[in-house]
Tab-separated table of C-alpha atoms in Angstrom:
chain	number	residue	atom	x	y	z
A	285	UNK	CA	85.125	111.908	105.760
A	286	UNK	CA	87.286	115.424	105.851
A	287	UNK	CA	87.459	117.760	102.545
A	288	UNK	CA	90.721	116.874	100.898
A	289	UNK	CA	92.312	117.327	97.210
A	290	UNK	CA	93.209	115.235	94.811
A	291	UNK	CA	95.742	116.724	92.780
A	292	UNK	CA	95.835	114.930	89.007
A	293	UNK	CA	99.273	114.987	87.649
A	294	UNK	CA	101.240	114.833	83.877
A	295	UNK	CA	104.554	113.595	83.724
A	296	UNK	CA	106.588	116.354	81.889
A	297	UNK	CA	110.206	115.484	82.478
A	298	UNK	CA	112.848	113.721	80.942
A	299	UNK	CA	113.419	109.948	78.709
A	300	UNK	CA	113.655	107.804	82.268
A	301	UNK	CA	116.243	104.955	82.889
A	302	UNK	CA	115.976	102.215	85.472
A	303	UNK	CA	117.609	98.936	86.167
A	304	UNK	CA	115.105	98.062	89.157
A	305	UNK	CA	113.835	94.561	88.648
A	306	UNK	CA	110.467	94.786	89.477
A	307	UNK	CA	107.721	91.377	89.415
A	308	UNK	CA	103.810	90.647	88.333
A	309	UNK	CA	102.202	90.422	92.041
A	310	UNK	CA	101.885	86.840	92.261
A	311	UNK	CA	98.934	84.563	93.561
A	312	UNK	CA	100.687	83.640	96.911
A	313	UNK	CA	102.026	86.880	97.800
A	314	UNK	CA	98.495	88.919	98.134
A	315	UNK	CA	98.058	88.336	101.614
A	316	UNK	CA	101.661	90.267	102.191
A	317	UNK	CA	100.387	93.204	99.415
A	318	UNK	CA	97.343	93.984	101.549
A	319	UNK	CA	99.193	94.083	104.326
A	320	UNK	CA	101.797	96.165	102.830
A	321	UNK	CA	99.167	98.330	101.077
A	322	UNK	CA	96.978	99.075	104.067
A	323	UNK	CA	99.865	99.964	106.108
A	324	UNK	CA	101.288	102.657	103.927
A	325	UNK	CA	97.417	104.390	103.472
A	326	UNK	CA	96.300	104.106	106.409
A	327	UNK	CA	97.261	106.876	108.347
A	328	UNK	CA	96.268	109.069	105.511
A	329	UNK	CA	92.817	107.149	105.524
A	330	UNK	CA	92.603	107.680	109.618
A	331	UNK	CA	93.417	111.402	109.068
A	332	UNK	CA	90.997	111.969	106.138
A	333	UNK	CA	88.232	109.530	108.266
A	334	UNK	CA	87.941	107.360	105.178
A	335	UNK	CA	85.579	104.284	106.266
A	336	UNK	CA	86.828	101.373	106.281
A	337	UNK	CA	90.189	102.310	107.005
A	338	UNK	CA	91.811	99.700	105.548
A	339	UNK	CA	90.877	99.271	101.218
A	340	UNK	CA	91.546	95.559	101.181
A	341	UNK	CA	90.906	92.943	103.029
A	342	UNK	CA	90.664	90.085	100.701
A	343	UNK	CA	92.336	88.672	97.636
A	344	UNK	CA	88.999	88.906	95.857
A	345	UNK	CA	89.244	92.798	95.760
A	346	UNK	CA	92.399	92.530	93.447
A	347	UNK	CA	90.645	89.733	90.473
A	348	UNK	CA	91.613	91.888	87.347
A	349	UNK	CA	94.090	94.109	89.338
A	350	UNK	CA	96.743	91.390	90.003
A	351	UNK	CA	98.729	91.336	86.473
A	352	UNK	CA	99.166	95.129	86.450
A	353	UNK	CA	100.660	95.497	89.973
A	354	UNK	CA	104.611	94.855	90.336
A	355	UNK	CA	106.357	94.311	93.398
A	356	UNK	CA	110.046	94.939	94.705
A	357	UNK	CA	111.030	92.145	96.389
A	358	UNK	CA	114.342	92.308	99.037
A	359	UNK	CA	114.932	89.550	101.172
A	360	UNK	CA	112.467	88.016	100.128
A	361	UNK	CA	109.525	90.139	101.058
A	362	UNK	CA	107.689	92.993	99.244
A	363	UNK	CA	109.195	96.093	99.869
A	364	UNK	CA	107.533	98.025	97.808
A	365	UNK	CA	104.890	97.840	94.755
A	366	UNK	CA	103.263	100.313	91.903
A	367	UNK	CA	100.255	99.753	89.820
A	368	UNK	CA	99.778	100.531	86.004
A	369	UNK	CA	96.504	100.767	84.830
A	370	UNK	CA	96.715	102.390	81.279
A	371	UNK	CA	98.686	105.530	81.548
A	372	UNK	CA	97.963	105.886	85.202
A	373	UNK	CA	100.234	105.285	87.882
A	374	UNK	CA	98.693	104.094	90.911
A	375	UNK	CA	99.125	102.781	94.833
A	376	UNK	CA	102.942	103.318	94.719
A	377	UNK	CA	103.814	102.378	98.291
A	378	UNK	CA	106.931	101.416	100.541
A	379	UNK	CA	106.548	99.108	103.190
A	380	UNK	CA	107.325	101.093	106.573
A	381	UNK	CA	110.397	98.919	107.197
A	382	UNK	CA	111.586	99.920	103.706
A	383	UNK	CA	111.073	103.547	103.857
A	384	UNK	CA	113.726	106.755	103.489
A	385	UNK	CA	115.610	104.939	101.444
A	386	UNK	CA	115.162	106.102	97.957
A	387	UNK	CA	112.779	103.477	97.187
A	388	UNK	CA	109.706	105.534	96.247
A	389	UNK	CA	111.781	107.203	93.266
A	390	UNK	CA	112.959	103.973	92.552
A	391	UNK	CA	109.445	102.611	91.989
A	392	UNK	CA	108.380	106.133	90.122
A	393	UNK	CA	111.150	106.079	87.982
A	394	UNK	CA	110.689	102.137	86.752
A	395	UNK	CA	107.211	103.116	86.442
A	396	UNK	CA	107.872	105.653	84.067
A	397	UNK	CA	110.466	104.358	82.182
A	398	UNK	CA	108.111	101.150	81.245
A	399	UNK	CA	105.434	103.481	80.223
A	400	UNK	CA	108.090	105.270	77.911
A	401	UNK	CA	109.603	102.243	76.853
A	402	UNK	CA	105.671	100.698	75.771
A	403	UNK	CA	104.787	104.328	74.151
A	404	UNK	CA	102.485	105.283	76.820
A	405	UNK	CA	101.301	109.227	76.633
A	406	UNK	CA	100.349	110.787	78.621
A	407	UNK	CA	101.740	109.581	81.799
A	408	UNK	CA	99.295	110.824	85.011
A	409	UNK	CA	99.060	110.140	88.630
A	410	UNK	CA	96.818	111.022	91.430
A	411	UNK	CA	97.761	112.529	94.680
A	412	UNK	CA	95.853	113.483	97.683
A	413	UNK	CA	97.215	116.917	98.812
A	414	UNK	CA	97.493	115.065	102.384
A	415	UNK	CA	99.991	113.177	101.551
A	416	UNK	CA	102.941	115.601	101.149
A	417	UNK	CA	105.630	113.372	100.811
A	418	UNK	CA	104.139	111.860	97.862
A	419	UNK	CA	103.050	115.360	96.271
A	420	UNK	CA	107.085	116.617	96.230
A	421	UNK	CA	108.431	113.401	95.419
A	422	UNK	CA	106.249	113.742	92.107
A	423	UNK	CA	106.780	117.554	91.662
A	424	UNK	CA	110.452	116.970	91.725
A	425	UNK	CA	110.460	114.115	89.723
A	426	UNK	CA	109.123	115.779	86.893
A	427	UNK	CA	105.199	115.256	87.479
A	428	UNK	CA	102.835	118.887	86.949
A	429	UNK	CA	99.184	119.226	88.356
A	430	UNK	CA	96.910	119.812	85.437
A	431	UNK	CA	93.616	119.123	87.177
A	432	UNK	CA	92.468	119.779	90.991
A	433	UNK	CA	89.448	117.746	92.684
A	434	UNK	CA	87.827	118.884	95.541
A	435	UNK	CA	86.707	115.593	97.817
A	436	UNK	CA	84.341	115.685	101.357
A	437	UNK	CA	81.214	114.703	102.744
A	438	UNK	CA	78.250	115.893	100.685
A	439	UNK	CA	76.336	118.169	103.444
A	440	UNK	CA	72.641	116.562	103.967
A	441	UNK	CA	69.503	118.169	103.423
């Protein structure tokens, strides 16, 4: 694995507003998630040489994750999802097919406004600084690093 960062970040904006309708991952649609979800990390996983390059492979890896991930749905399909687990946002992704269109900053901002709206404080993230995209959608969106992790291979003796 290459030396990356992880850069842990405090929302510090604004109250937050959204009208995206947004559903519990369901049962039957895990199969699509994982597909969905290992799509969107794995370059970033190839590039940082993160073994096994995809996360999940079965539905089993998600018992006890499943009610706190939520899922944008167009045509049928997922285009999109975001974890909450406590005050921490988590694997916000857009399916490649659903990309550059604003959807990422939809699924931020519903993220955060549910947080606000259940009195969650404070509101954090993770980003690896890889992932650039990511890292300015949350800087503009209101989101300030307040702690930096430094990640690689531990060097053998």
């Amino acid at each position: 694995m290459k030396a990356f960062q992880v850069f842990r970040m405090r929302y510090s904006g604004n109250a937050v507003f959204s009208a995206l309708s947004m559903e519990v991952l369901q049962e039957a649609e895990i199969p699509a998630y994982i597909c969905v979800y290992n799509a969107c990390f794995r370059p970033m996983r190839e590039a940082l040489e993160c073994s096994p390059t995809d996360f999940y492979y079965t539905a089993a890896q998600l018992l006890g994750k499943r009610e706190q991930i939520y899922v944008l749905k167009e045509a049928g399909e997922i285009a999109g999802s975001v974890a909450i687990y406590g005050n921490e946002i988590d694997d916000l992704v857009v399916a490649p097919a659903y990309q550059g269109r604003g959807l990422g900053r939809a699924l931020l901002a519903w993220a955060v406004a549910r947080m606000q709206a259940e009195g969650t404080c404070p509101i954090t993230l993770s980003v690896v600084d890889w992932n650039v995209r990511a890292l300015t959608l949350y800087r503009d969106f209101g989101f300030e690093t307040f702690e930096t992790l430094q990640i690689g291979r531990k060097e053998s003796s």
